Coordinates of C-alpha atoms and ligand atoms in Angstrom, one line a residue:
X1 CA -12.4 -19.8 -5.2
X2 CA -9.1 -20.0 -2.9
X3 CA -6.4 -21.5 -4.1
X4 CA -4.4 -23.9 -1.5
X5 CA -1.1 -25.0 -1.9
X6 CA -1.0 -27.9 0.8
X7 CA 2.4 -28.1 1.5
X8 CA 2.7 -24.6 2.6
X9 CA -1.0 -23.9 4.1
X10 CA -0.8 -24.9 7.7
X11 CA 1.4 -28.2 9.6
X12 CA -0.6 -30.0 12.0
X13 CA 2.3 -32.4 13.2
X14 CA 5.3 -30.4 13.1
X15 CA 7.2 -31.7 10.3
X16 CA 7.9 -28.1 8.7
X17 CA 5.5 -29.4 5.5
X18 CA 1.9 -28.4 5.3
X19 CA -0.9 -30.9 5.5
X20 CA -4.1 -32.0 5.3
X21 CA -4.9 -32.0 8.8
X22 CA -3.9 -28.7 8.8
X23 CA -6.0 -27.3 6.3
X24 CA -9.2 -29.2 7.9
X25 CA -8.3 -26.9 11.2
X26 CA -7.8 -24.0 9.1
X27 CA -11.2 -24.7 7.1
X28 CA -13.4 -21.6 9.4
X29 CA -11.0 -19.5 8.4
X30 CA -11.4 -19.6 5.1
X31 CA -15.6 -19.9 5.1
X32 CA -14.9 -16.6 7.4
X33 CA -12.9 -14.9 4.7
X34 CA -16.1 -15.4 2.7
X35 CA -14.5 -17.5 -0.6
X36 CA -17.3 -20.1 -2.1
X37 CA -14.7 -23.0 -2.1
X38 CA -11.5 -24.1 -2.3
X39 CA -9.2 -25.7 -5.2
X40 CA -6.3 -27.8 -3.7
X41 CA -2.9 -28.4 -5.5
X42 CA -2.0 -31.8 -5.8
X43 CA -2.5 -33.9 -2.5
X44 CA -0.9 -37.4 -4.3
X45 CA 2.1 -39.5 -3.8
X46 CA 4.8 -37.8 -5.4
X47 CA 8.6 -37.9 -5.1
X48 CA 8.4 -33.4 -5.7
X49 CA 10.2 -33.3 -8.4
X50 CA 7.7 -30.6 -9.7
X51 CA 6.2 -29.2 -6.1
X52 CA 3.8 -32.8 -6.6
X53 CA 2.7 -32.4 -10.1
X54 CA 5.1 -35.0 -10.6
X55 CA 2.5 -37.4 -9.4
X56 CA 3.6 -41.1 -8.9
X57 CA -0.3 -42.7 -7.5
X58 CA -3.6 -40.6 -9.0
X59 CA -5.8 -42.2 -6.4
X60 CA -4.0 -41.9 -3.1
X61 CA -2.6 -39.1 -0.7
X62 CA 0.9 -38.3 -0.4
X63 CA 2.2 -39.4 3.5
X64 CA 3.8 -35.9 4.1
X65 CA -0.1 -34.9 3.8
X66 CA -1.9 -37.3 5.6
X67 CA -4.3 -39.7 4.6
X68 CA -6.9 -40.5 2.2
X69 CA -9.4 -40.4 5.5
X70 CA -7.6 -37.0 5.8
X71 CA -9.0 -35.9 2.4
X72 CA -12.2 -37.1 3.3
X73 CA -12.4 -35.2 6.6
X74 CA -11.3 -32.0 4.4
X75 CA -14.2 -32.6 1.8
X76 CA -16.6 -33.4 4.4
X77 CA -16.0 -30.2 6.8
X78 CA -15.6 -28.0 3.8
X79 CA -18.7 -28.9 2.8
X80 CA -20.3 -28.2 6.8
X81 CA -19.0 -25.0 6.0
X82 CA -20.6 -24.3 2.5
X83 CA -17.6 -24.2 0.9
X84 CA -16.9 -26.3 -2.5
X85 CA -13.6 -28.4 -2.9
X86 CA -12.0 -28.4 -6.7
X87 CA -8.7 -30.7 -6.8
X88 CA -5.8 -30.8 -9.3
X89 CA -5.7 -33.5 -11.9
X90 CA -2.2 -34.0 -13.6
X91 CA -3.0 -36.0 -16.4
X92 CA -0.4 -34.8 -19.1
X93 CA 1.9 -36.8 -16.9
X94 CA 3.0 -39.1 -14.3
X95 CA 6.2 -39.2 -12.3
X96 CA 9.0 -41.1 -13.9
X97 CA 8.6 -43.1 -10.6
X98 CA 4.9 -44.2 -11.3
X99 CA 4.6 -47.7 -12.0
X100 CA 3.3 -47.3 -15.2
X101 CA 6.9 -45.8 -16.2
X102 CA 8.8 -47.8 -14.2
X103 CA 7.5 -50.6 -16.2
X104 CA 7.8 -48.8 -19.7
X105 CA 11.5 -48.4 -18.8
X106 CA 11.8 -52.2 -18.0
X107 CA 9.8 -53.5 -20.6
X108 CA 11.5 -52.4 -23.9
X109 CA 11.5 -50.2 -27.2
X110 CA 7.8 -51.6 -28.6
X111 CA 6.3 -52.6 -25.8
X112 CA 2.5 -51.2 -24.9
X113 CA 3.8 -50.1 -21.4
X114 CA 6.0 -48.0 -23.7
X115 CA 3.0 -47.2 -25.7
X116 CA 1.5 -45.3 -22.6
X117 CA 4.1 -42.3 -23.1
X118 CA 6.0 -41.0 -26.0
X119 CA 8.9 -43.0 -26.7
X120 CA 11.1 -42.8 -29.5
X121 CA 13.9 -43.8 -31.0
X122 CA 16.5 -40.6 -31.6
X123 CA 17.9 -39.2 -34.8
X124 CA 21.3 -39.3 -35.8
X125 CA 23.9 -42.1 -36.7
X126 CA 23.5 -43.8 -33.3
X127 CA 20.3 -42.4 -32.5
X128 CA 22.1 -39.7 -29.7
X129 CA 19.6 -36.6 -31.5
X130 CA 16.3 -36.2 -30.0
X131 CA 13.1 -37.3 -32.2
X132 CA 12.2 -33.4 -33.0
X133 CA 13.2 -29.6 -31.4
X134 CA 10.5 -29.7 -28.6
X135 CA 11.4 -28.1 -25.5
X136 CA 10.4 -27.8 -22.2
X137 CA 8.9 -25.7 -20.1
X138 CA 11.6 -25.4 -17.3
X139 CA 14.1 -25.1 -20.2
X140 CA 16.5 -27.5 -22.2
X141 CA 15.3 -30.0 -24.4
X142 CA 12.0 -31.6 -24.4
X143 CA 13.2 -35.3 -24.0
X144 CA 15.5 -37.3 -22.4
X145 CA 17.5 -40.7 -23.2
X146 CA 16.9 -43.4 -21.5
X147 CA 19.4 -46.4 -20.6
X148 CA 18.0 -49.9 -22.0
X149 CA 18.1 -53.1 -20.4
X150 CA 21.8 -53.9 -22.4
X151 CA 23.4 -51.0 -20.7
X152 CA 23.5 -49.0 -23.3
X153 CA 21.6 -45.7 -24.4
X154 CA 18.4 -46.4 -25.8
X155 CA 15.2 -44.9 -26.9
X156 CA 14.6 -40.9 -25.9
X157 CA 10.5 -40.1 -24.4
X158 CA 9.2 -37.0 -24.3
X159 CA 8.4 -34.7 -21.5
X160 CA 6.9 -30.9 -21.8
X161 CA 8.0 -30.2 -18.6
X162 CA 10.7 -32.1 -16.0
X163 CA 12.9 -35.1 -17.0
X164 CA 11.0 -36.7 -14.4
X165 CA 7.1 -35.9 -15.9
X166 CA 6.9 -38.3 -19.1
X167 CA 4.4 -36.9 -21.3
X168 CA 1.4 -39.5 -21.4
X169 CA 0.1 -40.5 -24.8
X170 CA -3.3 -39.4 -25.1
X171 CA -3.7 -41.1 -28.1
X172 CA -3.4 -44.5 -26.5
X173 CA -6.8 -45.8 -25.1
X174 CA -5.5 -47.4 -22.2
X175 CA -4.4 -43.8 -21.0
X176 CA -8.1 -42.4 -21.5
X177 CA -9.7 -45.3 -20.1
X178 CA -7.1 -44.8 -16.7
X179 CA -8.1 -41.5 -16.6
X180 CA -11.7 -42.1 -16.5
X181 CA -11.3 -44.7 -13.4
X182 CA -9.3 -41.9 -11.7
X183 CA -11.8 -39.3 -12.5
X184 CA -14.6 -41.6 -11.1
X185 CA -12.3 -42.3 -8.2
X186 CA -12.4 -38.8 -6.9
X187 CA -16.0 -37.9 -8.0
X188 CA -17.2 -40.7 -6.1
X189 CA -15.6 -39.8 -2.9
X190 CA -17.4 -36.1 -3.1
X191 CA -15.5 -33.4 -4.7
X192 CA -16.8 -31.0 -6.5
X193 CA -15.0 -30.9 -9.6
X194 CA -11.4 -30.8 -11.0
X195 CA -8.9 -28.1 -11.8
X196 CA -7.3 -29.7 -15.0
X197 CA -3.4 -29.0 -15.1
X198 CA -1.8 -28.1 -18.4
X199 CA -4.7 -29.1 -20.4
X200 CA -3.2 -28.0 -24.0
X201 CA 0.0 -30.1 -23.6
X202 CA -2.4 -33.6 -23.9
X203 CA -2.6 -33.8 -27.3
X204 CA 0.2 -34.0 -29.7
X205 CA 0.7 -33.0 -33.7
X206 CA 0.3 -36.4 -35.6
X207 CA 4.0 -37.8 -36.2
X208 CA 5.1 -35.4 -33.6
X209 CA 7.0 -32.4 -36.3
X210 CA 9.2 -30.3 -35.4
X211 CA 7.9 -27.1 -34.1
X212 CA 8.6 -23.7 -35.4
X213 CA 9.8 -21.6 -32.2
X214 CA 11.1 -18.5 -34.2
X215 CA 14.4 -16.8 -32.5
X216 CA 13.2 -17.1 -28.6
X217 CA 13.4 -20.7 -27.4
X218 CA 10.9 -20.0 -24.8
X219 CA 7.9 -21.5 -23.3
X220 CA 5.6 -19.0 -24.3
X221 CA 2.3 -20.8 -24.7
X222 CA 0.3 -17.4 -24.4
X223 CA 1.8 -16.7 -28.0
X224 CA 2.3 -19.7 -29.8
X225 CA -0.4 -20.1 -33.1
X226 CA -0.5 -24.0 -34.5
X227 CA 2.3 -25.5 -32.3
X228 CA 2.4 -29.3 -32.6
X229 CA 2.8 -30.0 -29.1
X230 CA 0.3 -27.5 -27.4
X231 CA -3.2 -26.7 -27.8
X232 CA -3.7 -29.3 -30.8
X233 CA -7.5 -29.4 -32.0
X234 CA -7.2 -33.2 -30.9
X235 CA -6.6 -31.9 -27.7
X236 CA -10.9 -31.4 -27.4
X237 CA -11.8 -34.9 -28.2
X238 CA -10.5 -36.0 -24.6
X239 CA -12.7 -33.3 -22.6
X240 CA -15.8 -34.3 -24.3
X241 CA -15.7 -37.7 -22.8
X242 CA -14.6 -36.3 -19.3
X243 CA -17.6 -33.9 -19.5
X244 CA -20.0 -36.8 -20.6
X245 CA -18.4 -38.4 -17.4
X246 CA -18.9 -35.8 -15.3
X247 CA -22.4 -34.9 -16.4
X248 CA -23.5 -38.4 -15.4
X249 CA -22.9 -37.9 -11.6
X250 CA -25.6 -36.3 -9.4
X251 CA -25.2 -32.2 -8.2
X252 CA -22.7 -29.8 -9.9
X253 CA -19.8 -31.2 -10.9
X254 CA -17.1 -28.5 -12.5
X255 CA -14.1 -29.1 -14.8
X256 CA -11.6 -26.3 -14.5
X257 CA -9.3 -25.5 -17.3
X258 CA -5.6 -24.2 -16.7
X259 CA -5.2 -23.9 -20.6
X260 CA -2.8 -21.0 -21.1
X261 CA -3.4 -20.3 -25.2
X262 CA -2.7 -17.8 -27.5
X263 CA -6.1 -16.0 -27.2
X264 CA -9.7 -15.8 -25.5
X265 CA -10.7 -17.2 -28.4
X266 CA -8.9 -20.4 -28.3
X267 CA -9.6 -20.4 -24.6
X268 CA -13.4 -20.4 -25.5
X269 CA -13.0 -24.2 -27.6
X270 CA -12.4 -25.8 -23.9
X271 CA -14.9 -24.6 -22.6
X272 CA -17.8 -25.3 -25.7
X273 CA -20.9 -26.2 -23.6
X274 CA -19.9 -30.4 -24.0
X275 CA -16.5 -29.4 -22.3
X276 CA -14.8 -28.2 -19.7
X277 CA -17.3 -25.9 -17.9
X278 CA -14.5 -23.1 -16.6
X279 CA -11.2 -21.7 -17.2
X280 CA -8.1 -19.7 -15.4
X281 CA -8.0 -16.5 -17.3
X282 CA -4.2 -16.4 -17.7
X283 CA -4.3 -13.5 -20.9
X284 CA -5.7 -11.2 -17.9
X285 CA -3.4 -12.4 -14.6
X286 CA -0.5 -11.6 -17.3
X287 CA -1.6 -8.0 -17.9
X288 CA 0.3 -4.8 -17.4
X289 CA -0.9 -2.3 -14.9
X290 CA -2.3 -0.6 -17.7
X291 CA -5.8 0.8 -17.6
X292 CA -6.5 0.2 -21.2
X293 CA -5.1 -2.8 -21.4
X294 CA -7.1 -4.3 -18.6
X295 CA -10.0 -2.9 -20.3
X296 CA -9.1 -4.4 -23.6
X297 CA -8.5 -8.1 -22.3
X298 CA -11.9 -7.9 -20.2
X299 CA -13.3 -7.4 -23.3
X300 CA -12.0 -9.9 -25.2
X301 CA -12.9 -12.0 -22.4
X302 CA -16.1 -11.9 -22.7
X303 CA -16.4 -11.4 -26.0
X304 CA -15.0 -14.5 -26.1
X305 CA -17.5 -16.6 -23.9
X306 CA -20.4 -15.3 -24.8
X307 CA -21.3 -17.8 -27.9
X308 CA -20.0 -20.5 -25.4
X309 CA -22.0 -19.6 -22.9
X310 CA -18.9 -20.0 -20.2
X311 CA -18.9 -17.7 -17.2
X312 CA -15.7 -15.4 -16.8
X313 CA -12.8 -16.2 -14.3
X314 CA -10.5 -13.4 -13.2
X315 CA -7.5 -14.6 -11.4
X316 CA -3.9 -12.3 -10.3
X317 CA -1.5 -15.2 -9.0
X318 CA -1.2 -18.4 -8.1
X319 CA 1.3 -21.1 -7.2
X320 CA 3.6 -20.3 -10.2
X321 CA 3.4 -16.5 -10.6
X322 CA 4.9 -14.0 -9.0
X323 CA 3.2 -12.3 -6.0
X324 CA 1.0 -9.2 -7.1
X325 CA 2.5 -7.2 -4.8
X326 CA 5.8 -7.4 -6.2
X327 CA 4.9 -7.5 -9.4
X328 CA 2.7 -4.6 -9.5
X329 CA 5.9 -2.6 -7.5
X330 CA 7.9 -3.6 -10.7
X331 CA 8.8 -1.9 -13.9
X332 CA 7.6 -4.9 -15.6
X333 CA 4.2 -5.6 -14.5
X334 CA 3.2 -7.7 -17.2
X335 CA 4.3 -11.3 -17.6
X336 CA 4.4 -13.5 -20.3
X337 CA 6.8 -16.0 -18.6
X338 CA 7.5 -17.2 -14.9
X339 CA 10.8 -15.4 -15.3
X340 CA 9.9 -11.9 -16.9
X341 CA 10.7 -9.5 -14.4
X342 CA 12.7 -11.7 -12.3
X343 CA 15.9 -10.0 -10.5
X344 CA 14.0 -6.5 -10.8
X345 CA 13.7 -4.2 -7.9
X346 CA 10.4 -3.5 -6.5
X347 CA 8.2 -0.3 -4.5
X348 CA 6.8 -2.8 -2.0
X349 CA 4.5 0.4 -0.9
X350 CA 3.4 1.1 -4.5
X351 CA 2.7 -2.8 -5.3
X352 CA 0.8 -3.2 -2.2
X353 CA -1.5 0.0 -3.1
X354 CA -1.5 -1.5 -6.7
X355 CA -2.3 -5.1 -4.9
X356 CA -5.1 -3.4 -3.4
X357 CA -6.9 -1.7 -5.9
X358 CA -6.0 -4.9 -8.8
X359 CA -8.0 -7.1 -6.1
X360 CA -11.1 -4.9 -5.9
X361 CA -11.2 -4.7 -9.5
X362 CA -11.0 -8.4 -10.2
X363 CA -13.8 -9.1 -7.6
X364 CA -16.4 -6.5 -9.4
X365 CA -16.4 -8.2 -13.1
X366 CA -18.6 -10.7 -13.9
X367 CA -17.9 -13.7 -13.4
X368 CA -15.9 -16.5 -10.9
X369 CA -12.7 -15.1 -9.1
X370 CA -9.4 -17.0 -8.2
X371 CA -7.4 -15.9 -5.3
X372 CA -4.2 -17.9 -4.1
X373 CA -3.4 -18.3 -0.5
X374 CA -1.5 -15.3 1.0
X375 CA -2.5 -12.7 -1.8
X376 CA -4.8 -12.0 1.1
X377 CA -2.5 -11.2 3.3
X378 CA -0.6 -9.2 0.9
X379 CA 2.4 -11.1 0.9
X380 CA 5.3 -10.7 -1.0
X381 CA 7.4 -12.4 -3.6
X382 CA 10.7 -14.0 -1.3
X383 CA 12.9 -13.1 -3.7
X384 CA 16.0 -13.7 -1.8
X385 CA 15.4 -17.3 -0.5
X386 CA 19.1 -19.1 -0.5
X387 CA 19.9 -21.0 -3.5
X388 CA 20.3 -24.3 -0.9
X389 CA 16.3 -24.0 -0.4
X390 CA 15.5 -23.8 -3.7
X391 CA 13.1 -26.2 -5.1
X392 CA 11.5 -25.7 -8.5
X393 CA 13.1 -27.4 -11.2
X394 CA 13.4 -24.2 -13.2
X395 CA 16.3 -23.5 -11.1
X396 CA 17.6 -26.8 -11.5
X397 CA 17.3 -26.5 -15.4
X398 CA 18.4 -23.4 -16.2
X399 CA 21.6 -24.1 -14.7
X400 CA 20.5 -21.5 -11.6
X401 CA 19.9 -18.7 -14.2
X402 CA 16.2 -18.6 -13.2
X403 CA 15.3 -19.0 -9.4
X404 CA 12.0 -20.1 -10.2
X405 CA 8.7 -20.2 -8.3
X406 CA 9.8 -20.9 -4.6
X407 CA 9.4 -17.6 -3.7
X408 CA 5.5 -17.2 -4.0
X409 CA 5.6 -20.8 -2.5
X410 CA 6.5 -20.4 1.4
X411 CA 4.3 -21.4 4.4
X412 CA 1.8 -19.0 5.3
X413 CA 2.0 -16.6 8.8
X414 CA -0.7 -17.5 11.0
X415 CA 0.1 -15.9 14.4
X416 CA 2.7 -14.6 16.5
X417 CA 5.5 -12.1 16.2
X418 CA 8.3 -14.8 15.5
X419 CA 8.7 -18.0 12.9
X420 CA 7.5 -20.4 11.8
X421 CA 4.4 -17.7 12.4
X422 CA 2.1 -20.5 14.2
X423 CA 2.5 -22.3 10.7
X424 CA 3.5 -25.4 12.9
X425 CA 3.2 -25.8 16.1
X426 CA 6.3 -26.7 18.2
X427 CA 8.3 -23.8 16.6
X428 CA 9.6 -26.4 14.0
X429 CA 11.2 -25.0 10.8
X430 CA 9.3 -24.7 8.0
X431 CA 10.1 -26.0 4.2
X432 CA 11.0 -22.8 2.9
X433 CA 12.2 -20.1 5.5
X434 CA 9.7 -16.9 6.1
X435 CA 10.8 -13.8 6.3
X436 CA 10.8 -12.0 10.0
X437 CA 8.9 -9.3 8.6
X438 CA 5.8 -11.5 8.1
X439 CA 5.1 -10.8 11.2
X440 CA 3.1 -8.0 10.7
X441 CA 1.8 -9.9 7.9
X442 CA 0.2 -13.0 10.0
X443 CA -3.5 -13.6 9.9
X444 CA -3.6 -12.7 13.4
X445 CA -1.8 -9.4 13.2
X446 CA -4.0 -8.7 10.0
X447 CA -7.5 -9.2 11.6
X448 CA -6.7 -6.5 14.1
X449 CA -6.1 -3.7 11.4
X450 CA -9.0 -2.3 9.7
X451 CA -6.7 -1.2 6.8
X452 CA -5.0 -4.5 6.4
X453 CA -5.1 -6.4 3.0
X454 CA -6.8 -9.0 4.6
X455 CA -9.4 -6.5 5.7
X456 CA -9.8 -5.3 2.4
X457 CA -10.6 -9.0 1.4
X458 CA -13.4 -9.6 3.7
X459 CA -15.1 -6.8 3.1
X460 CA -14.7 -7.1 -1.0
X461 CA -16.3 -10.8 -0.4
X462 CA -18.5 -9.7 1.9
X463 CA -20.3 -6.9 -0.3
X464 CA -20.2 -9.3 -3.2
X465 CA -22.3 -11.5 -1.7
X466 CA -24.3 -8.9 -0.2
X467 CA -25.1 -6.2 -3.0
X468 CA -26.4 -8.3 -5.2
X469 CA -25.1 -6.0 -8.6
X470 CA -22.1 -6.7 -8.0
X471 CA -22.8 -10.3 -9.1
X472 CA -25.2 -9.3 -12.2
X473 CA -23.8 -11.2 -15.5
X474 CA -23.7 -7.2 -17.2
X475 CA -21.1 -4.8 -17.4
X476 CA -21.4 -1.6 -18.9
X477 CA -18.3 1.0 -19.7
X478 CA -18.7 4.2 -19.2
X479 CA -17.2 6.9 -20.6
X480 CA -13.8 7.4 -18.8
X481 CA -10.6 10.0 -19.1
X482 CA -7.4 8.6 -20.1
X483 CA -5.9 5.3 -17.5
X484 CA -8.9 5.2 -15.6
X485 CA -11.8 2.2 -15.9
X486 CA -15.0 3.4 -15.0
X487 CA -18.0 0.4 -15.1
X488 CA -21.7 -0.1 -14.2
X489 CA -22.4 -3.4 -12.8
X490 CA -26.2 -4.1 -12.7
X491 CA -27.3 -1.2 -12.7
X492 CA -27.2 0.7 -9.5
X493 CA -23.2 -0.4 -8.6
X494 CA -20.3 0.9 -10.0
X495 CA -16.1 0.5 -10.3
X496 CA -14.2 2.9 -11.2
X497 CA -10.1 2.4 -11.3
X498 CA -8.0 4.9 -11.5
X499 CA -4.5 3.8 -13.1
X500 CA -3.8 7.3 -14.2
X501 CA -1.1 9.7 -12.9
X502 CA -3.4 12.3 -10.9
X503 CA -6.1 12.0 -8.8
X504 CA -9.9 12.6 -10.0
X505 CA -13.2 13.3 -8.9
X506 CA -15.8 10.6 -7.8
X507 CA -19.6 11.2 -8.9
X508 CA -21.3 13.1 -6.6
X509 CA -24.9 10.9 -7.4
X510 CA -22.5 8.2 -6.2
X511 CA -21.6 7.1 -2.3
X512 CA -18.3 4.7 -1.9
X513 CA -19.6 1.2 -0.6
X514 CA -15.7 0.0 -0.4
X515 CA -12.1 2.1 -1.4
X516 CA -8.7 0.6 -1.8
X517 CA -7.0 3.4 0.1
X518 CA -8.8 5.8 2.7
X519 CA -10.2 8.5 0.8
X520 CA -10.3 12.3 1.1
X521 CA -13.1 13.9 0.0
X522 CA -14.5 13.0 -3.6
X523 CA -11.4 12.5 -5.1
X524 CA -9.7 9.2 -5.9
X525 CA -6.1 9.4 -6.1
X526 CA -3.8 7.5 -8.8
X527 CA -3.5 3.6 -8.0
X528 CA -6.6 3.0 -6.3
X529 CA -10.1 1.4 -6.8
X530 CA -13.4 2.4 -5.4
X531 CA -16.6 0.7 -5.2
X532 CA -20.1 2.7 -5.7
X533 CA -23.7 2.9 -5.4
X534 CA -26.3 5.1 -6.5
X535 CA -27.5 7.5 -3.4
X536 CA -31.2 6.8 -2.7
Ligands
GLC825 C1 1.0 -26.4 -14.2 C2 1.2 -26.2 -12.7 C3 2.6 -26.1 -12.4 C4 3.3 -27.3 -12.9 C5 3.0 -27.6 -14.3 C6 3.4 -29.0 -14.7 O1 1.4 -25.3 -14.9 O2 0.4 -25.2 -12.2 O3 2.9 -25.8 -11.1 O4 4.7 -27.1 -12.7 O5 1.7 -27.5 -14.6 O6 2.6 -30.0 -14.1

C-alpha cells in the first residue's frame, strides 16, 4: 500500500496545495511503481489545524482538494488501474469548528450536544483546574476551558491531541450511530476500506481517573500499560460493530488499524477475527538499526497474529515520522516519539544505503507493506524548513521546542531541474518550500538511473509479485553470525541483511535476484540487503 498525503502529492491548478485532481493524473504512476493500492490521508473539510485530521465535515471533500466528483474520479481510475483505495477516518475527533461542536459550545454545561464530547466541569475553587492530569499528544495539557454563554469561563472538554480536536464521546450512542452513517457514506461510494486514525484514544477509563505518567510527561503510547485514556478494553466494543458493518457490504472491505500500543500483543485484540482486519506495525517502524532487534520484533510480530489469524504489515515512515533516510543516518535510529532524535546530525550517504537495504527487507517478510510517498524517491527529512512555514501544531505547542512533522511533509519532485519540481504547473510556490537539491531527486531524474531508490523500488515490487516465495505466509531463520538476518521465504528464496560492521560471504548454492548496493563478488558488505534464490 502507498501512502498519499494529498496536500503535498501533485497540484493540478496551481495553488501551491496538492489535490485530488492531481493525484487522479498521477494515478499510472503509481500502478507503474507496482504498489496494490493506495491509502489517502484525509481529503475532508478541515480548517488544518492538524494537517486535516482536524476534520470539520466526515462526508465531504475539502475545496483546496477538489470535489467529491473529484474523489469519485480518483476511486474510479484507481480502480481501472487495479489499484485499491483505503481512506483515513478520524473518528476520535472533530474540528472544534464542526457543527456538532459549535453547537455543544452554544448550547450549555448539560446539554446532549455537550454530551457528544467530553465536557466537564474543572476542579478547584472556581473550577480554573482541569477535570484530571491527561495530556496531549502535541504537549500541554489535555483540555481546554471554554468561555460560556455569560462571558465567563466555563466548563473545560477534553482533547488527546490539539485544542482544536475535541475528543468525541464514544460512549454516547449518538456518536456510534454518526459514525456508522459516515462509514456507510464512504463504502457506498466504492472504497475499499478505512485506515482508522488513533484508534486506542476512542475509549475512555470510566469516570475519566487520573493517569499515572511516571516522571516523563510524554506521549509515549508504545509504552503505556492500563492508561485510562488510551487503549481501554472498551475501546473493542466499537470495532465489532464497524466490522459487522463492513462485513455486510459486497467484495473485500478492509479496516486498517493505526493503534500504536504497548505490545504486539495488545496490537493483536484489534484485530481478533470480528475486528479490525489489519494494523500499522508501529513497534517495528520504531526500531533501531539493530539486526537483533529487527529480528526480535518480527517475531513478536507474528507471534503475535498468529492465534488471530491477522496478516503482518511492515511499514518505515509515514506522514508523522521522520524520513528513513535521515533517521537511519542518525545516532538515534530508533524512535519512540516524533521528537527523538530531532536536532541530530545525519550521514545522508549512510541513511540512504541504510534506506535501501531497510526497504528490501521490509518487502521480503510476510505479510502487507506500507510505504509513504517519497520514501521512494529517497527523500530526506527538511530539517531546516523556516520557522514562518511551519505547520504542525507540535511546534505551536511546545512553545517552538519541537519543530514537528513538516519536514517529512513537503510536496513531492516530479520533474525538472528547478522548483516547484513540476509539483504545480505554472512554477507556482508550493505549501512548504523544497529543497534545490531535489532535483536530482525528482521522479523524472530517478527513472533514468538504474541505481536510484526509486529503481530499487520497482524492482523490489516487481519481484514480489513475480517470485511467488517471496509472498509465501512462512519464514524460516537461519542460522546467522552476529548483526546479520539471514531468512528463507518459501522455500527456494532467501534475505539476508547484513547490519554488522564487516562484509560477509553470500552462499555459493545461492544467485542474487535483487541487492541494495552493487555487489562485488560473493560478499555483502555492512549496511546492505540482498535478495536470493536457489541455483537450478
Ligand atoms: C494520527 C495521524 C496524525 C494526527 C493524529 C491526530 O496519529 O496520523 O497525523 O496528527 O492522528 O489525528
Amino acid at each position: 500500500m502507498y501512502e498519499v498525503y494529498p496536500r503535498s502529492f501533485a497540484d493540478s491548478d496551481g495553488d501551491g496545495d496538492g489535490d485530488l485532481e492531481g493525484l487522479r493524473q498521477r494515478l499510472p504512476y503509481l500502478a507503474e511503481l507496482g504498489v496494490d493500492g493506495i491509502w489517502i490521508a484525509p481529503w475532508y473539510p478541515s480548517p488544518m489545524a492538524d494537517g486535516g485530521y482536524d476534520v470539520s465535515d466526515f462526508c465531504g471533500i475539502h475545496p483546496m482538494f477538489g470535489t467529491l466528483d473529484d474523489a469519485d474520479a480518483v476511486v474510479r481510475e484507481a480502480h481501472q488501474l487495479g489499484l485499491k483505495v483505503i481512506i483515513d477516518i478520524v473518528p476520535n475527533h472533530t474540528s472544534d469548528q464542526h457543527p456538532w461542536f459549535q453547537a455543544a459550545l452554544a448550547a450549555g454545561p448539560g446539554s446532549p450536544e455537550r454530551g457528544r464530547y467530553l465536557f466537564r466541569d474543572g476542579r478547584g475553587e472556581s473550577g480554573e483546574v482541569p477535570p484530571n492530569n491527561w495530556i496531549s499528544c502535541f504537549g500541554g495539557h489535555g483540555w481546554t476551558r471554554v468561555v460560556e454563554g455569560d462571558g465567563r469561563p466555563g466548563q473545560w472538554y477534553q482533547h488527546s491531541f490539539a485544542s482544536e480536536q475535541p475528543d468525541l464521546n464514544w460512549a454516547n450512542e449518538a456518536v456510534l450511530a454518526a459514525f456508522d452513517d459516515i462509514i456507510r457514506f464512504w463504502l457506498d461510494r466504492g472504497v475499499d476500506g478505512l485506515r482508522v486514525d488513533a484508534a486506542p484514544a476512542l475509549a475512555k477509563a470510566a469516570g475519566l481517573p487520573d493517569a499515572d505518567y511516571g516522571g516523563d510527561l510524554r506521549f509515549l503510547t508504545l509504552e503505556w500499560i492500563g492508561n485510562p485514556h488510551w487503549d481501554v478494553d472498551d475501546v473493542h466494543s466499537i470495532f465489532r460493530r464497524w466490522r459487522a458493518l463492513g462485513d455486510a457490504y459486497e467484495g473485500d472491505r478492509v479496516f486498517v488499524a493505526e493503534a500504536v500500543v504497548s505490545s504486539a500483543e495488545r496490537l493483536s485484540h484489534y484485530l481478533r477475527s470480528d475486528e479490525l482486519h489489519s494494523a500499522f506495525n508501529f513497534q517495528y517502524m520504531k526500531s533501531a538499526w539493530d539486526a537483533g532487534v529487527l529480528r526480535d520484533v518480527v517475531e513478536e510480530t507474528l507471534a503475535a497474529l498468529a492465534p488471530v489469524g491477522a496478516p503482518a504489515t511492515w511499514v518505515l515512515t509515514s506522514h508523522d515520522e521522520v524520513r528513513p533516510v535521515t533517521r537511519y543516518g542518525r545516532r538515534t535510529t530508533s524512535s519512540a516519539h516524533f521528537a527523538d532524535g530531532e536536532g541530530e546530525t545525519s550521514d545522508r550517504a549512510l541513511g540512504t544505503r541504510r534506506a535501501r537495504a531497510a526497504a528490501m527487507l521490509m518487502l521480503a517478510l510476510p505479510g502487507g507493506a506500507y510505504i509513504y510517498q517519497g520514501e521512494e524517491l529517497g527523500l530526506p527529512q527538511v530539517d531546516d524548513l523556516p520557522a514562518i512555514v511551519l505547520q504542525d501544531p507540535v511546534f505551536k505547542r511546545s512553545g517552538g521546542a519541537v519543530r514537528g512533522r513538516d519536514g517529512c511533509r513537503v510536496p513531492l519532485p516530479w520533474s525538472g531541474a528547478q522548483t516547484p519540481f513540476g509539483f504545480s504547473p505554472g512554477g507556482a510556490r508550493p505549501w512548504l518550500p523544497q529543497p534545490v537539491e531535489w532535483a536530482e531527486l525528482t521522479v523524472e531524474a530517478e527513472s533514468a538511473d538504474p541505481d536510484s531508490m526509486l529503481a530499487l523500488y520497482r524492482n523490489a515490487l516487481r519481484l514480489r509479485h513475480d517470485v511467488g516465495e517471496l509472498r509465501a505466509d512462512e519464514i524460516a531463520w537461519r542460522e546467522a553470525p552476529d548483526g546479520v538476518l539471514d531468512f528463507d521465504r518459501g522455500g527456494g528464496a532467501r534475505c539476508v541483511v547484513n547490519i554488522s560492521g564487516s562484509a560477509i560471504e553470500l552462499d555459493p548454492e545461492y544467485t542474487v535476484l535483487l541487492s541494495s548496493v552493487p555487489l562485488e563478488g560473493e560478499a555483502l558488505p555492512p549496511d546492505a540487503t540482498a535478495w536470493l534464490v536457489r541455483r537450478a
